[in-house]
Amino acid sequence: MTKADLVEKIAAKANLTKAAAERALNAFLASVEESLAQDDKLTLTGFGTFMVETRKERQGRNPRTGATLTIPACKMVKFRPGKMLKDALD
């Protein structure tokens, strides 16, 4: 599913125009991004939890040359699904 497909579904289910649905989706995504940028945890009850975790620095290997290299530490977003979402997938 693409963002355009999601906008169409939101517009149909919420009885909105596509433009209004896209503005709502963009506002939601911006709010999630702002929250996660501050290292906050975002919980949508029943749907799941988005959280920022730090991945440690680790050793890797260049597949072309076989040379060992250091992969720097970085932050990444993890998602843990909630009970209602898990149940909907079963």
Coordinates of C-alpha atoms in Angstrom, one line a residue:
M1 CA 0.0 0.0 0.0
T2 CA 1.3 3.4 -0.9
K3 CA 0.6 6.7 0.8
A4 CA -1.8 7.6 -1.9
D5 CA -3.8 4.4 -1.3
L6 CA -3.8 5.1 2.4
V7 CA -5.1 8.7 1.8
E8 CA -7.9 7.2 -0.3
K9 CA -8.9 4.7 2.4
I10 CA -8.9 7.5 5.1
A11 CA -11.0 9.7 2.9
A12 CA -13.6 7.0 2.3
K13 CA -13.8 5.8 5.9
A14 CA -13.9 9.3 7.5
N15 CA -16.1 10.8 4.8
L16 CA -13.4 13.4 4.0
T17 CA -12.1 14.8 0.8
K18 CA -8.7 13.4 -0.4
A19 CA -7.1 16.7 0.3
A20 CA -8.4 16.8 3.9
A21 CA -7.4 13.2 4.4
E22 CA -3.9 13.9 3.1
R23 CA -3.5 16.9 5.4
A24 CA -4.7 14.8 8.4
L25 CA -2.2 12.0 7.5
N26 CA 0.7 14.5 7.1
A27 CA -0.1 16.1 10.4
F28 CA -0.2 12.7 12.1
L29 CA 3.2 11.7 10.5
A30 CA 4.8 15.0 11.5
S31 CA 3.6 14.6 15.1
V32 CA 5.0 11.1 15.3
E33 CA 8.3 12.3 13.9
E34 CA 8.5 15.1 16.4
S35 CA 7.7 12.8 19.3
L36 CA 10.3 10.2 18.2
A37 CA 12.9 12.9 17.5
Q38 CA 12.7 13.8 21.2
D39 CA 13.4 10.2 22.1
D40 CA 9.8 9.9 23.5
K41 CA 7.8 6.7 23.3
L42 CA 4.6 6.9 21.4
T43 CA 1.8 4.5 22.4
L44 CA -1.4 4.2 20.4
T45 CA -3.5 2.0 22.7
G46 CA -4.6 -1.2 21.0
F47 CA -2.5 -0.5 17.9
G48 CA 1.1 -0.5 19.2
T49 CA 4.1 1.4 20.5
F50 CA 6.8 3.2 18.6
M51 CA 10.1 3.7 20.4
V52 CA 13.6 4.9 19.7
E53 CA 16.4 2.5 20.5
T54 CA 20.2 3.0 20.1
R55 CA 22.1 0.3 18.2
K56 CA 25.6 -0.2 19.5
E57 CA 28.8 0.3 17.4
R58 CA 29.7 -3.0 15.8
Q59 CA 32.1 -4.7 13.5
G60 CA 31.1 -5.5 9.9
R61 CA 32.8 -6.7 6.7
N62 CA 32.9 -5.2 3.3
P63 CA 31.5 -7.9 1.0
R64 CA 33.7 -6.8 -2.0
T65 CA 37.0 -6.7 -0.3
G66 CA 36.5 -8.7 2.9
A67 CA 38.0 -5.8 4.9
T68 CA 36.7 -5.4 8.4
L69 CA 35.1 -2.0 9.1
T70 CA 33.4 -0.4 12.1
I71 CA 29.6 0.3 11.7
P72 CA 28.9 3.4 13.9
A73 CA 26.2 3.5 16.6
C74 CA 22.9 4.8 15.5
K75 CA 19.3 5.4 16.6
M76 CA 16.5 3.4 15.1
V77 CA 12.7 3.2 15.5
K78 CA 11.2 0.0 16.7
F79 CA 7.5 -0.9 16.7
R80 CA 5.8 -3.3 19.0
P81 CA 2.3 -4.2 18.0
G82 CA -0.6 -4.0 20.5
K83 CA -3.0 -6.7 21.4
M84 CA -5.9 -5.5 19.1
L85 CA -3.5 -5.4 16.1
K86 CA -2.1 -8.8 16.9
D87 CA -5.6 -10.2 17.2
A88 CA -6.7 -8.7 13.9
L89 CA -3.8 -10.5 12.1
D90 CA -4.8 -13.9 13.4

